[in-house]
Short mmCIF file of C-alpha atoms in Angstrom, two decimals:
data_model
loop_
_atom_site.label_atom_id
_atom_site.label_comp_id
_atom_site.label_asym_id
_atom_site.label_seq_id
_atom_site.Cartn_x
_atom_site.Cartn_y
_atom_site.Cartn_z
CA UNK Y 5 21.58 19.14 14.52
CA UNK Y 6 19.01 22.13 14.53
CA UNK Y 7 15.71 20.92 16.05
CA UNK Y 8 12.42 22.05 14.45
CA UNK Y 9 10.05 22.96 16.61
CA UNK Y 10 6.36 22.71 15.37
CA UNK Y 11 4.62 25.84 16.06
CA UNK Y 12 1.55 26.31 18.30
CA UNK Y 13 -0.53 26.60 15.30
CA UNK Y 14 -0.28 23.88 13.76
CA UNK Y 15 -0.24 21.53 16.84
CA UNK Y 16 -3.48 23.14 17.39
CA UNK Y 17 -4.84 22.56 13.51
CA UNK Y 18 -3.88 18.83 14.13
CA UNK Y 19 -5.93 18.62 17.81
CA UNK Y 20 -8.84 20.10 16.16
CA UNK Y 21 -8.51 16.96 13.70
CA UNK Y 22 -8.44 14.44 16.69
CA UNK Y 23 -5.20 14.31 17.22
CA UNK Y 24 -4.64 14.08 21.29
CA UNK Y 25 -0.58 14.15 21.22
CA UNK Y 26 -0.28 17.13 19.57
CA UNK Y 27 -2.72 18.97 22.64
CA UNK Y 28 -0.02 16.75 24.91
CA UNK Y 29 2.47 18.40 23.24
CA UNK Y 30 0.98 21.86 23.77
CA UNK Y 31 0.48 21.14 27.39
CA UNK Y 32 4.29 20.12 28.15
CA UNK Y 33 5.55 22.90 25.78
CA UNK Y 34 3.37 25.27 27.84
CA UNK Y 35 3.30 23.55 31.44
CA UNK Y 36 5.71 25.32 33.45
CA UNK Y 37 5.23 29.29 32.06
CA UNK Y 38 1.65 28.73 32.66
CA UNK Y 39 1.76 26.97 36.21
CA UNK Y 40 4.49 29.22 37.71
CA UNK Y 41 2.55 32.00 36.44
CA UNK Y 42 -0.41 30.76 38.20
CA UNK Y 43 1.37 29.52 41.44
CA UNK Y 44 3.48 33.60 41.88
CA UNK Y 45 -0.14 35.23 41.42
CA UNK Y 46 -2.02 32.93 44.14
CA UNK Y 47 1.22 31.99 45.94
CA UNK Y 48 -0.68 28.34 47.01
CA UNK Y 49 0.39 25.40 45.51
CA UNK Y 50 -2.80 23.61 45.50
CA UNK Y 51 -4.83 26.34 44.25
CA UNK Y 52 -2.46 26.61 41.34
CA UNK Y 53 -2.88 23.35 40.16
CA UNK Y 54 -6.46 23.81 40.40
CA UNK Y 55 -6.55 26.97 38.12
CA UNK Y 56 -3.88 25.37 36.06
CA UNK Y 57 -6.55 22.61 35.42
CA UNK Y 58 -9.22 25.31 35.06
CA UNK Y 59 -7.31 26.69 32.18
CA UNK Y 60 -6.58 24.07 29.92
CA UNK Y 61 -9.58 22.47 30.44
CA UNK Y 62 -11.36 26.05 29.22
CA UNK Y 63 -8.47 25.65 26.42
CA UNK Y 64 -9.70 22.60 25.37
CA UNK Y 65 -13.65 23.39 25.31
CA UNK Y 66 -12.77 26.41 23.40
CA UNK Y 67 -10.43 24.66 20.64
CA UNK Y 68 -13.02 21.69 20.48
CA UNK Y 69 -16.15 24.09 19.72
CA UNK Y 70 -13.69 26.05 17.02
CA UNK Y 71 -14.39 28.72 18.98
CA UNK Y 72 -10.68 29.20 19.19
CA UNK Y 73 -9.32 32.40 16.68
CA UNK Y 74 -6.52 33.36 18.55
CA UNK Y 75 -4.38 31.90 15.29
CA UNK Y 76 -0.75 32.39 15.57
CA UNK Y 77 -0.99 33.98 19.70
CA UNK Y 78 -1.66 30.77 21.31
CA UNK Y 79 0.57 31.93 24.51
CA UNK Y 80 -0.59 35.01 25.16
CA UNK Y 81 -4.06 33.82 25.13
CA UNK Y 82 -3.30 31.03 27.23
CA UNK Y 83 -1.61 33.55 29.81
CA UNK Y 84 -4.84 35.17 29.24
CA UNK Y 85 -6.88 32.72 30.95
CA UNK Y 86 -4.88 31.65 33.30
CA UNK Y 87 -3.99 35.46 34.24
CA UNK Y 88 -8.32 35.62 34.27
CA UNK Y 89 -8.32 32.78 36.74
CA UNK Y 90 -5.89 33.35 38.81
CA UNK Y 91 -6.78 37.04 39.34
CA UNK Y 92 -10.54 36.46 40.02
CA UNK Y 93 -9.74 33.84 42.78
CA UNK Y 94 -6.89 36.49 44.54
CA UNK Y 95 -9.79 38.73 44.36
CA UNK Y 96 -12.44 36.47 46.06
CA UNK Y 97 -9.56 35.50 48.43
CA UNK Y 98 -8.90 39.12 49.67
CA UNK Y 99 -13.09 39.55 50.11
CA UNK Y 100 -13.28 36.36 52.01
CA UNK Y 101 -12.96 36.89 55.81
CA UNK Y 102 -10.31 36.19 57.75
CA UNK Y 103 -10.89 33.88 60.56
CA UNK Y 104 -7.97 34.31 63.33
CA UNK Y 105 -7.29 32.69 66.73
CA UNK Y 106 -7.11 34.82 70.12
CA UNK Y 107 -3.87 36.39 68.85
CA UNK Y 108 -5.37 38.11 65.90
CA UNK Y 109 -3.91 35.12 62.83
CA UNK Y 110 -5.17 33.61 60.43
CA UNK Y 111 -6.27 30.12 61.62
CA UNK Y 112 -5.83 28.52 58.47
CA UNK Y 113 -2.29 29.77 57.89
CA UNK Y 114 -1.28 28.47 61.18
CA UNK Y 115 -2.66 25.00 61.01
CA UNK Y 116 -0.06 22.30 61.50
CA UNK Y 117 -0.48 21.03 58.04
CA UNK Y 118 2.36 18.17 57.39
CA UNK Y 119 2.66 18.15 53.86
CA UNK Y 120 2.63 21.73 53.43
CA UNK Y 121 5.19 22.71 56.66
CA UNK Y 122 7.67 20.09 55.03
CA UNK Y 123 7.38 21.52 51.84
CA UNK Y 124 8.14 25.02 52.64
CA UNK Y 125 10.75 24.35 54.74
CA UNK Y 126 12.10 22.61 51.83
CA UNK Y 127 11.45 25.71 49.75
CA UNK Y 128 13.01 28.07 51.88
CA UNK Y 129 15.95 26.71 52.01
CA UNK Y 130 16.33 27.51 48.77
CA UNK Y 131 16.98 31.08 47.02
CA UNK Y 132 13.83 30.57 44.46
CA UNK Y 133 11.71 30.81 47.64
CA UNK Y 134 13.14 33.67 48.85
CA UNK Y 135 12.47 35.25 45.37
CA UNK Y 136 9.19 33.90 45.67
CA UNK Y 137 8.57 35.75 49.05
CA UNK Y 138 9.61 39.20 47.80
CA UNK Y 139 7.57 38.88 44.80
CA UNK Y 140 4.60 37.99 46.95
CA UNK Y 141 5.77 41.32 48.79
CA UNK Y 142 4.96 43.99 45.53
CA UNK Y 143 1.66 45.37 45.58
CA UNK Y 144 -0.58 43.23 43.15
CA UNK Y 145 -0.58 45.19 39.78
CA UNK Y 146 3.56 45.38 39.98
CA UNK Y 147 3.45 41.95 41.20
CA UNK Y 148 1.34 40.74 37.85
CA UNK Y 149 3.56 42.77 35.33
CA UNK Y 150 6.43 41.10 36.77
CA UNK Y 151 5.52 37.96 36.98
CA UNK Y 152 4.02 37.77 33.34
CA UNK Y 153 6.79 39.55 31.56
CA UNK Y 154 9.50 37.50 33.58
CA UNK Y 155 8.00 34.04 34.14
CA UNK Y 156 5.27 33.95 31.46
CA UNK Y 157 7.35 35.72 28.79
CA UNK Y 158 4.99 38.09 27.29
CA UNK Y 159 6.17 41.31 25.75
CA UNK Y 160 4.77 44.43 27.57
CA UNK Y 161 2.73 45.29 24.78
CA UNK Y 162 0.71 41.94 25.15
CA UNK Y 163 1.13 42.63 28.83
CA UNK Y 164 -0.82 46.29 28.23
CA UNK Y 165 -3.03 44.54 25.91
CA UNK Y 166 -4.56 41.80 28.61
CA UNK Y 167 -4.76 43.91 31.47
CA UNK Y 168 -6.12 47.21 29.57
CA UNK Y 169 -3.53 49.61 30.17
CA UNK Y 170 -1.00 51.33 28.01
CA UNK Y 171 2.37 49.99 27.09
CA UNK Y 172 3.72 53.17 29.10
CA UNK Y 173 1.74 51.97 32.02
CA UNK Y 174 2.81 48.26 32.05
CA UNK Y 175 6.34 50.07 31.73
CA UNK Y 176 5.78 51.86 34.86
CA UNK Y 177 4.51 48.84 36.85
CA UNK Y 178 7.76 47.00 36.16
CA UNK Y 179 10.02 49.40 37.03
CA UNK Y 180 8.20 49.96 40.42
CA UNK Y 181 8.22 46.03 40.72
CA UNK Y 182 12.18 46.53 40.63
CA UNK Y 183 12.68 49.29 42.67
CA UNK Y 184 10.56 48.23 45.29
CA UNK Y 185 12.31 44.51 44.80
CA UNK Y 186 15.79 46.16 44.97
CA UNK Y 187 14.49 48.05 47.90
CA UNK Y 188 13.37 45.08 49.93
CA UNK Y 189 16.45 43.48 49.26
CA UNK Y 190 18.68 45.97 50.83
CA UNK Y 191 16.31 46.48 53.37
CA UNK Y 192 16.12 42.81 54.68
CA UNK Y 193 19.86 42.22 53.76
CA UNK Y 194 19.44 39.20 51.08
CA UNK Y 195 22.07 37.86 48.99
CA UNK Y 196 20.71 36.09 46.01
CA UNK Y 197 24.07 35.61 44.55
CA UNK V 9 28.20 62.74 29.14
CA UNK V 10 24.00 62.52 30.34
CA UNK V 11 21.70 61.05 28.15
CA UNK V 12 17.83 61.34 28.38
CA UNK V 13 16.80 57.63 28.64
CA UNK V 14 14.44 56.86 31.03
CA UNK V 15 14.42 53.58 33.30
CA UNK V 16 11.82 52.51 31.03
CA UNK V 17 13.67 52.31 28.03
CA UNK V 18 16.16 50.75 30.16
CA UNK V 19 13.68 47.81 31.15
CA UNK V 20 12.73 47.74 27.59
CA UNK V 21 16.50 46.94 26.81
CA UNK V 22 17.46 45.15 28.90
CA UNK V 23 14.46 42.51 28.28
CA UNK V 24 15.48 42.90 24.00
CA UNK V 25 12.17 44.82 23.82
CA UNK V 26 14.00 48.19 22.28
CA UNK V 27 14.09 48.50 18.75
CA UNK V 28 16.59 49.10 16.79
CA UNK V 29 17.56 52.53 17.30
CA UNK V 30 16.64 52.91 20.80
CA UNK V 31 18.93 49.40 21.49
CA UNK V 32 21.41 51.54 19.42
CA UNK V 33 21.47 54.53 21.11
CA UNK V 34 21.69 52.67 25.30
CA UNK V 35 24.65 50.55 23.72
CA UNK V 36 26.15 54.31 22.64
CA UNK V 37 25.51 55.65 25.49
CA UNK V 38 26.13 53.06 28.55
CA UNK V 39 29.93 53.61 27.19
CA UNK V 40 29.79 57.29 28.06
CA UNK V 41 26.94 58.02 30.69
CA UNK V 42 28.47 56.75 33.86
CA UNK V 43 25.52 57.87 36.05
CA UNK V 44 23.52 56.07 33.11
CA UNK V 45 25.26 52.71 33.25
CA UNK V 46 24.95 52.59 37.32
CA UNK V 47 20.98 52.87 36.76
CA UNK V 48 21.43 49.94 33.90
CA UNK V 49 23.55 47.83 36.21
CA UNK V 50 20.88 48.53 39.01
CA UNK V 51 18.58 47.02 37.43
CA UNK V 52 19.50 44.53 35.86
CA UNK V 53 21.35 43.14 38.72
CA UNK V 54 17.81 43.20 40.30
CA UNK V 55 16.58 41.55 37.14
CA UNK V 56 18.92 38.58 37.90
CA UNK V 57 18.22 37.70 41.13
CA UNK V 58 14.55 36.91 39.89
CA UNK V 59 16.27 34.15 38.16
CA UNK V 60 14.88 31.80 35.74
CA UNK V 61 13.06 29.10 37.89
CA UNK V 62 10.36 27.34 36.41
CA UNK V 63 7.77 25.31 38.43
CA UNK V 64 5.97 22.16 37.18
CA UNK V 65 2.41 21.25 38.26
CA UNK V 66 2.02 17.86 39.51
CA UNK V 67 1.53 14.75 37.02
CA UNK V 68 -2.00 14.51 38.22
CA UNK V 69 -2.92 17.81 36.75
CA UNK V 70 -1.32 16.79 33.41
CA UNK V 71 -3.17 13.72 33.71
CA UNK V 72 -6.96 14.79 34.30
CA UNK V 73 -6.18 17.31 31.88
CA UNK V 74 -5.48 14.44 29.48
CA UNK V 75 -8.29 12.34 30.32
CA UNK V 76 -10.71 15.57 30.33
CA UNK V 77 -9.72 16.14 26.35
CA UNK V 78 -10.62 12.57 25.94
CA UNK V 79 -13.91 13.20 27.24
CA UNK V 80 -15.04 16.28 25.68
CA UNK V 81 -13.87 15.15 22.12
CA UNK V 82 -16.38 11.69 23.08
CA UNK V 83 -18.92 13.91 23.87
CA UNK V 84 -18.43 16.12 20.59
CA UNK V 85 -18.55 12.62 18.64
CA UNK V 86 -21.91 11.53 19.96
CA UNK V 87 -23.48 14.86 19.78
#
């Protein structure tokens, strides 16, 4: 049996009429492109469920004040925000200074948090975090390219479009992303097989 | 045989972004171009090891999210 899958647009057309399942919809259709998106660019958990909520909340506002005219590129726009988010917090992240104990680190990455020491433990044990420590590796504008055209699914051109490069340069990022990815895994000797 | 494609047209392939021609022309051409096909398998096989893992955010996300579209379409009713 073929399923039909009703598109983005008119899930949207039918929230704007007060229907709250079809924005449920959108949100599960949606929820794991946009979070792992989120989560590779800020590589913390909580802050990635935090700009996850950030962005669909923004969603919603938007659709609600039919301010919304994205019609038929409900993804990419999505990605758009999210990308936004995520990107200005990095930013304010790297500005923010660093407080570190008498051995020069960061106090706050070295504080015996529970929760968080259990679950990355659990994570790298696994190859997905290994993937997900080389990709926090790549310098940020290879990082972004990869991580939206691999995990988010946009095409390069609506890569080029939302960061305001060329399709050529979005190209360029990627395949610096890979060669520096191949690169650090024959440097550090990783099989992800 | 040496062809002219560049690694980008390569990533472009390899993620079904090539058109027609272009997709055409690699599939030509990775039978032929041995020093082409070792770039190809190069990266792709980095390509792979990315993998396809997909994380979920927690329920309670989904669920303030919920509640929060609740709330803004009550406050769009009473204004």
């Amino acid at each position: 049996m073929k399923e039909y899958q009703i598109s983005d647009q008119l899930l949207i057309k039918n929230y704007r009429k007060g229907n709250e399942a079809c924005f449920e919809m959108l949100l599960n259709r949606h929820k794991s492109r946009v979070f792992t998106t989120i989560y590779l660019i800020v590589n913390d958990r909580y802050i990635a469920e935090d700009i996850f909520q950030e962005a669909f909340i923004k969603v919603i506002k938007t659709i609600k004040s039919e301010k919304y005219t994205e019609e038929g590129k409900f993804l990419p726009w999505l990605l758009t925000i999210a990308r936004n988010l995520a990107v200005d917090y990095f930013r304010r992240k790297q500005k923010m200074p660093m407080i570190t104990n008498s051995s020069g680190e960061d106090i706050f990455a070295t504080l015996p948090v529970y929760e968080e020491n259990r679950e990355e433990k659990l994570i790298n044990e696994q190859k997905e975090g290994i993937v997900r420590e080389l990709i926090k590796l790549l310098p940020e504008d290879q990082r972004e390219v990869l991580v939206l055209r691999h995990y988010g699914e946009l095409s390069f051109k609506e890569i080029a479009d939302m960061t305001n490069v060329s399709i050529n340069t979005a190209l360029g990022r990627m395949r610096y992303a890979i060669q520096n990815l191949r690169k650090l895994i024959t440097e550090k000797e990783i099989s992800l097989r | 045989m040496i062809s002219n494609f560049t690694q980008n047209d390569l990533i472009q392939f390899i993620y079904g972004e090539a058109d027609k021609n272009l997709e055409d022309e690699i599939k030509s051409a990775l039978n032929s171009d041995v020093m082409l096909f070792e770039t190809y398998c190069q990266i792709l096989d980095t390509v792979n090891s990315l993998e396809n893992f997909k994380l979920n955010p927690d329920n309670t996300s989904l669920r303030i999210i919920m509640e929060e579209s609740t709330i803004i379409q009550g406050e769009s009713l009473v204004n």
